[in-house]
Amino acid sequence: MSLFWTIAVLVVLLGLTWRFLGSYIAAIYQGRVHYLEWIERPLYRALAVDPEAEQTWQRYAGALIVFSGVAILLTYLIQRIQGSLPWNPLHLGAVGPALSWNTAVSFVTNTNWQNYAGESTMSYLTQMVALTVQQFVSAAVGIAVAIALIRGFSRKGSPTIGNFWVDLVRGVLYLLLPIAFFAGLIYVGQGAVQTLAGPVTIHDALTGYTQVILRGPVGFMEAIKELGTNGGGFFNANGSHPFEDPTALTNFLSIFLMLSIPVALTYTFGKMVGGIRQGVAVLMAMAIIFAGWTAFTVYAESRPNPAVAAAHVVPQPQGNTEGKEVRFGVPLTTLYNVVSTQTSTGSVSGANDSFTPMGGFGLMSGMMLGEVTPGGDGSGLYTILLFAIITVFIGGLMIGRTPEYLGKKIQSREVKLAALGVLVMPIVVLVMTGIAVSVHAGRVAPTNSGPHAFSEILYAFTSQTNNNGSAFAGLSGNTPFYNVMGSIAMLLGRFAIIVPVLALAGALAAKSVVPAGLGTFRTDTPLFTGLLIGVILIVGGLTFFPAVSLGPIVEQLSHGRLF
Amino acid sequence: MLLHIRRSVVLSLIFLVVLGLVYPLAGTGISQLLFTHQAEGSLTPDGSTLIGQAWTGPKWFQGRPDGNVVTDGPHHVVVSGTEQLGPRSKTLEEAVAKEAKRLKEEGIVPTQDLVTYSGSLVDPDITPADAYAQVKSIARARGLPVNEVRHLVATHIHTRQLGFLGQDYVIVLELNEALARLH
């Protein structure tokens, strides 16, 4: 019953966000809001950018890639020299080269995969100026790409798709920064720590127990971690740590923040292409798949944990409590982790690795659909639009007509780019998992054994390639092998999709608009939503079913066996 | 290309200052002003109400079994985060059986949360049912009337936030501080 109200309130809040934040985002990128002009103008001057001048897709992509490259180097550098920098109360030394590299790539690609324990690896300064900064910037880059693709659809015969620098700056200033700041205050008000004072040692006079409590600038990092669909927490325990996520209310706030921008962008899309219903059709496809996966996973976690059951010592009326926190309870923890895996956030409020076999399957398979339900900030929308293009192409094949989407003819070039963008992820995941299970360095990392060990490896590459960042965290990923392989997976999963998307945006923007006729396949109807869902499920299912059967499915079916 | 690089470097440095320093430091300043207690870690003289600790012996309410497995990181820093045992892990089965045996020896009927690890390994809370399960053994160990201890639990239950978020819980530290004051 409690979960029912949680979801009901969430749906109402998201409905309002969809309408109002969605329309605000459109205004931001159409240049219709100006209240921060006094910061923007000097900034553009420092960059020598003319905010009115637009870029072709090649220049847009070039700027994006160079900027991301510089961001990776800077994030790497700060970790390497943190030992000589201030705000390092634990006197932590430089982060190792392979780990710094993996972490830099991870935060710049909006993945936030963490092969380290935050509180004992990263200084306060590194958490702030290296990691938190990228949590803003990587989200803004994702949203900029989605907006560029929307412009591709909404423009006619245009050689340009916008200005990367302007889109980036406006996304950070008008969208992410104000919301994150406000949310940060709520986190701290509820109990998240926000201090530069180091750890505190407390001697408990009641028991004689001495405890070192680690603290840091946590609450405001938490806000952008969730809003930016990043997921990288200050502490190793991530959102299950009470200093990150102190109450059920902040847990709920996190769920809301993760979903808010990806959901709102479907409204922005509809508004900018001149038909809100186009956005609704896409949103419904996201929502229906999401609802199915949530129901499945919440049910799976309401069942007993098989290993606890095997001990025959306690009944499990709450379902699977292993790895979950009391203040959230099982249903809310599960909802959070589902939202986090399906928004490409990857934060956790309980241990994914300790989910029941089918619960873990729910989390992993949600990512395998390509992070489109609703996916990460920007990345969710641009990836589902690739699926939408495949859908109209298949629809066109059925009726024997050149497909159109939003008045643009979808021809060979567009279909090739969309197919490329959709297939990069499964290919990288399956090839990398195949390599990892074939070599010794890959096989020694899982701490669990049996089919769960395979699940841990498969999950790791699924998560990193989808720029999610959550983990079946029993995998000891801080090895040269996993640091390097993971960074390649994250880079391909990000940029090998962004470049085709921008190319597509350029190709579409240059096209003229064909007026809709009698034979036009309508893309704002439930029929289209249904076809889109079908395409997403079939692509995901066909590519991943064999791999998944070796992991969670075997685990579920091995009645009574422990490993 | 050169222009892209120059712009990237300049913008990265500006973001470093605005998002990496101004944002968290302004946040810290306002937090310390408005929510001093929370921002500093919700500390009491005996610990933090948000961070679990190890309570041993029959005289205290016990929390999740987390305290028994905390691991030392480099520089002897206790690292948060759970054992990450899978749902068909033999290790998990053995740990649960061992914990249940220990509780039974102290006269406590094991409950679910008292034998399973939390996600953070510093879960400060237990459910009311977990607390009630310990009432008899604590009353016996302290020579207190059972009803008094039971009443103590009942008056320390935090109900669901806004009536629907999460579940009812008891903060073990708060409960034990109140227990100490009973004498």
mmCIF file with all atom_site columns, N, CA, C and O in Angstrom, chain A residues 190-213:
data_model
loop_
_atom_site.group_PDB
_atom_site.id
_atom_site.type_symbol
_atom_site.label_atom_id
_atom_site.label_alt_id
_atom_site.label_comp_id
_atom_site.label_asym_id
_atom_site.label_entity_id
_atom_site.label_seq_id
_atom_site.pdbx_PDB_ins_code
_atom_site.Cartn_x
_atom_site.Cartn_y
_atom_site.Cartn_z
_atom_site.occupancy
_atom_site.B_iso_or_equiv
_atom_site.pdbx_formal_charge
_atom_site.auth_seq_id
_atom_site.auth_comp_id
_atom_site.auth_asym_id
_atom_site.auth_atom_id
_atom_site.pdbx_PDB_model_num
ATOM 1  N N  . GLN A 1 190 ? 17.801 16.933 5.497  1.00 0.00 ? 190 GLN A N  1
ATOM 2  C CA . GLN A 1 190 ? 17.368 15.609 5.956  1.00 0.00 ? 190 GLN A CA 1
ATOM 3  C C  . GLN A 1 190 ? 18.478 14.840 6.672  1.00 0.00 ? 190 GLN A C  1
ATOM 4  O O  . GLN A 1 190 ? 18.222 13.819 7.289  1.00 0.00 ? 190 GLN A O  1
ATOM 5  N N  . GLY A 1 191 ? 19.727 15.273 6.531  1.00 0.00 ? 191 GLY A N  1
ATOM 6  C CA . GLY A 1 191 ? 20.795 14.585 7.263  1.00 0.00 ? 191 GLY A CA 1
ATOM 7  C C  . GLY A 1 191 ? 22.044 14.259 6.471  1.00 0.00 ? 191 GLY A C  1
ATOM 8  O O  . GLY A 1 191 ? 23.004 13.733 7.030  1.00 0.00 ? 191 GLY A O  1
ATOM 9  N N  . ALA A 1 192 ? 22.052 14.545 5.160  1.00 0.00 ? 192 ALA A N  1
ATOM 10 C CA . ALA A 1 192 ? 23.287 14.317 4.403  1.00 0.00 ? 192 ALA A CA 1
ATOM 11 C C  . ALA A 1 192 ? 24.353 15.284 4.923  1.00 0.00 ? 192 ALA A C  1
ATOM 12 O O  . ALA A 1 192 ? 24.044 16.445 5.187  1.00 0.00 ? 192 ALA A O  1
ATOM 13 N N  . VAL A 1 193 ? 25.588 14.801 5.059  1.00 0.00 ? 193 VAL A N  1
ATOM 14 C CA . VAL A 1 193 ? 26.616 15.699 5.595  1.00 0.00 ? 193 VAL A CA 1
ATOM 15 C C  . VAL A 1 193 ? 27.088 16.662 4.504  1.00 0.00 ? 193 VAL A C  1
ATOM 16 O O  . VAL A 1 193 ? 27.040 16.350 3.312  1.00 0.00 ? 193 VAL A O  1
ATOM 17 N N  . GLN A 1 194 ? 27.514 17.844 4.918  1.00 0.00 ? 194 GLN A N  1
ATOM 18 C CA . GLN A 1 194 ? 28.085 18.815 3.988  1.00 0.00 ? 194 GLN A CA 1
ATOM 19 C C  . GLN A 1 194 ? 29.078 19.638 4.794  1.00 0.00 ? 194 GLN A C  1
ATOM 20 O O  . GLN A 1 194 ? 28.738 20.658 5.376  1.00 0.00 ? 194 GLN A O  1
ATOM 21 N N  . THR A 1 195 ? 30.302 19.159 4.872  1.00 0.00 ? 195 THR A N  1
ATOM 22 C CA . THR A 1 195 ? 31.288 19.814 5.705  1.00 0.00 ? 195 THR A CA 1
ATOM 23 C C  . THR A 1 195 ? 32.675 19.578 5.118  1.00 0.00 ? 195 THR A C  1
ATOM 24 O O  . THR A 1 195 ? 32.900 18.589 4.418  1.00 0.00 ? 195 THR A O  1
ATOM 25 N N  . LEU A 1 196 ? 33.583 20.496 5.395  1.00 0.00 ? 196 LEU A N  1
ATOM 26 C CA . LEU A 1 196 ? 34.968 20.311 4.966  1.00 0.00 ? 196 LEU A CA 1
ATOM 27 C C  . LEU A 1 196 ? 35.834 19.844 6.125  1.00 0.00 ? 196 LEU A C  1
ATOM 28 O O  . LEU A 1 196 ? 37.013 19.566 5.957  1.00 0.00 ? 196 LEU A O  1
ATOM 29 N N  . ALA A 1 197 ? 35.217 19.787 7.316  1.00 0.00 ? 197 ALA A N  1
ATOM 30 C CA . ALA A 1 197 ? 35.953 19.245 8.466  1.00 0.00 ? 197 ALA A CA 1
ATOM 31 C C  . ALA A 1 197 ? 36.193 17.763 8.213  1.00 0.00 ? 197 ALA A C  1
ATOM 32 O O  . ALA A 1 197 ? 35.369 17.088 7.609  1.00 0.00 ? 197 ALA A O  1
ATOM 33 N N  . GLY A 1 198 ? 37.283 17.258 8.656  1.00 0.00 ? 198 GLY A N  1
ATOM 34 C CA . GLY A 1 198 ? 37.629 15.863 8.394  1.00 0.00 ? 198 GLY A CA 1
ATOM 35 C C  . GLY A 1 198 ? 36.805 14.893 9.206  1.00 0.00 ? 198 GLY A C  1
ATOM 36 O O  . GLY A 1 198 ? 35.746 15.250 9.722  1.00 0.00 ? 198 GLY A O  1
ATOM 37 N N  . PRO A 1 199 ? 37.270 13.659 9.336  1.00 0.00 ? 199 PRO A N  1
ATOM 38 C CA . PRO A 1 199 ? 36.535 12.659 10.101 1.00 0.00 ? 199 PRO A CA 1
ATOM 39 C C  . PRO A 1 199 ? 36.474 13.029 11.580 1.00 0.00 ? 199 PRO A C  1
ATOM 40 O O  . PRO A 1 199 ? 37.289 13.804 12.070 1.00 0.00 ? 199 PRO A O  1
ATOM 41 N N  . VAL A 1 200 ? 35.485 12.492 12.270 1.00 0.00 ? 200 VAL A N  1
ATOM 42 C CA . VAL A 1 200 ? 35.354 12.775 13.691 1.00 0.00 ? 200 VAL A CA 1
ATOM 43 C C  . VAL A 1 200 ? 35.442 11.445 14.445 1.00 0.00 ? 200 VAL A C  1
ATOM 44 O O  . VAL A 1 200 ? 34.889 10.435 14.009 1.00 0.00 ? 200 VAL A O  1
ATOM 45 N N  . THR A 1 201 ? 36.188 11.447 15.551 1.00 0.00 ? 201 THR A N  1
ATOM 46 C CA . THR A 1 201 ? 36.312 10.236 16.352 1.00 0.00 ? 201 THR A CA 1
ATOM 47 C C  . THR A 1 201 ? 35.432 10.377 17.581 1.00 0.00 ? 201 THR A C  1
ATOM 48 O O  . THR A 1 201 ? 35.509 11.378 18.289 1.00 0.00 ? 201 THR A O  1
ATOM 49 N N  . ILE A 1 202 ? 34.580 9.394  17.804 1.00 0.00 ? 202 ILE A N  1
ATOM 50 C CA . ILE A 1 202 ? 33.653 9.482  18.931 1.00 0.00 ? 202 ILE A CA 1
ATOM 51 C C  . ILE A 1 202 ? 33.834 8.267  19.829 1.00 0.00 ? 202 ILE A C  1
ATOM 52 O O  . ILE A 1 202 ? 33.844 7.128  19.363 1.00 0.00 ? 202 ILE A O  1
ATOM 53 N N  . HIS A 1 203 ? 33.976 8.537  21.095 1.00 0.00 ? 203 HIS A N  1
ATOM 54 C CA . HIS A 1 203 ? 34.071 7.464  22.067 1.00 0.00 ? 203 HIS A CA 1
ATOM 55 C C  . HIS A 1 203 ? 32.710 7.307  22.735 1.00 0.00 ? 203 HIS A C  1
ATOM 56 O O  . HIS A 1 203 ? 32.232 8.199  23.414 1.00 0.00 ? 203 HIS A O  1
ATOM 57 N N  . ASP A 1 204 ? 32.074 6.175  22.508 1.00 0.00 ? 204 ASP A N  1
ATOM 58 C CA . ASP A 1 204 ? 30.749 5.934  23.066 1.00 0.00 ? 204 ASP A CA 1
ATOM 59 C C  . ASP A 1 204 ? 30.910 5.493  24.515 1.00 0.00 ? 204 ASP A C  1
ATOM 60 O O  . ASP A 1 204 ? 31.378 4.390  24.791 1.00 0.00 ? 204 ASP A O  1
ATOM 61 N N  . ALA A 1 205 ? 30.493 6.361  25.455 1.00 0.00 ? 205 ALA A N  1
ATOM 62 C CA . ALA A 1 205 ? 30.659 6.062  26.878 1.00 0.00 ? 205 ALA A CA 1
ATOM 63 C C  . ALA A 1 205 ? 29.786 4.888  27.312 1.00 0.00 ? 205 ALA A C  1
ATOM 64 O O  . ALA A 1 205 ? 30.059 4.228  28.301 1.00 0.00 ? 205 ALA A O  1
ATOM 65 N N  . LEU A 1 206 ? 28.715 4.609  26.560 1.00 0.00 ? 206 LEU A N  1
ATOM 66 C CA . LEU A 1 206 ? 27.804 3.535  26.945 1.00 0.00 ? 206 LEU A CA 1
ATOM 67 C C  . LEU A 1 206 ? 28.470 2.167  26.809 1.00 0.00 ? 206 LEU A C  1
ATOM 68 O O  . LEU A 1 206 ? 28.316 1.290  27.630 1.00 0.00 ? 206 LEU A O  1
ATOM 69 N N  . THR A 1 207 ? 29.207 1.995  25.704 1.00 0.00 ? 207 THR A N  1
ATOM 70 C CA . THR A 1 207 ? 29.751 0.669  25.418 1.00 0.00 ? 207 THR A CA 1
ATOM 71 C C  . THR A 1 207 ? 31.273 0.646  25.424 1.00 0.00 ? 207 THR A C  1
ATOM 72 O O  . THR A 1 207 ? 31.863 -0.422 25.338 1.00 0.00 ? 207 THR A O  1
ATOM 73 N N  . GLY A 1 208 ? 31.885 1.804  25.469 1.00 0.00 ? 208 GLY A N  1
ATOM 74 C CA . GLY A 1 208 ? 33.341 1.845  25.381 1.00 0.00 ? 208 GLY A CA 1
ATOM 75 C C  . GLY A 1 208 ? 33.846 1.672  23.962 1.00 0.00 ? 208 GLY A C  1
ATOM 76 O O  . GLY A 1 208 ? 35.022 1.448  23.724 1.00 0.00 ? 208 GLY A O  1
ATOM 77 N N  . TYR A 1 209 ? 32.940 1.822  22.993 1.00 0.00 ? 209 TYR A N  1
ATOM 78 C CA . TYR A 1 209 ? 33.259 1.575  21.591 1.00 0.00 ? 209 TYR A CA 1
ATOM 79 C C  . TYR A 1 209 ? 33.740 2.880  20.952 1.00 0.00 ? 209 TYR A C  1
ATOM 80 O O  . TYR A 1 209 ? 33.117 3.922  21.115 1.00 0.00 ? 209 TYR A O  1
ATOM 81 N N  . THR A 1 210 ? 34.883 2.844  20.279 1.00 0.00 ? 210 THR A N  1
ATOM 82 C CA . THR A 1 210 ? 35.378 4.051  19.630 1.00 0.00 ? 210 THR A CA 1
ATOM 83 C C  . THR A 1 210 ? 35.173 3.941  18.123 1.00 0.00 ? 210 THR A C  1
ATOM 84 O O  . THR A 1 210 ? 35.461 2.919  17.524 1.00 0.00 ? 210 THR A O  1
ATOM 85 N N  . GLN A 1 211 ? 34.667 5.007  17.550 1.00 0.00 ? 211 GLN A N  1
ATOM 86 C CA . GLN A 1 211 ? 34.228 4.969  16.169 1.00 0.00 ? 211 GLN A CA 1
ATOM 87 C C  . GLN A 1 211 ? 34.805 6.161  15.410 1.00 0.00 ? 211 GLN A C  1
ATOM 88 O O  . GLN A 1 211 ? 34.801 7.276  15.937 1.00 0.00 ? 211 GLN A O  1
ATOM 89 N N  . VAL A 1 212 ? 35.325 5.912  14.216 1.00 0.00 ? 212 VAL A N  1
ATOM 90 C CA . VAL A 1 212 ? 35.764 7.028  13.372 1.00 0.00 ? 212 VAL A CA 1
ATOM 91 C C  . VAL A 1 212 ? 34.682 7.246  12.316 1.00 0.00 ? 212 VAL A C  1
ATOM 92 O O  . VAL A 1 212 ? 34.386 6.353  11.533 1.00 0.00 ? 212 VAL A O  1
ATOM 93 N N  . ILE A 1 213 ? 34.072 8.424  12.325 1.00 0.00 ? 213 ILE A N  1
ATOM 94 C CA . ILE A 1 213 ? 32.993 8.700  11.374 1.00 0.00 ? 213 ILE A CA 1
ATOM 95 C C  . ILE A 1 213 ? 33.536 9.595  10.263 1.00 0.00 ? 213 ILE A C  1
ATOM 96 O O  . ILE A 1 213 ? 33.982 10.708 10.514 1.00 0.00 ? 213 ILE A O  1
#
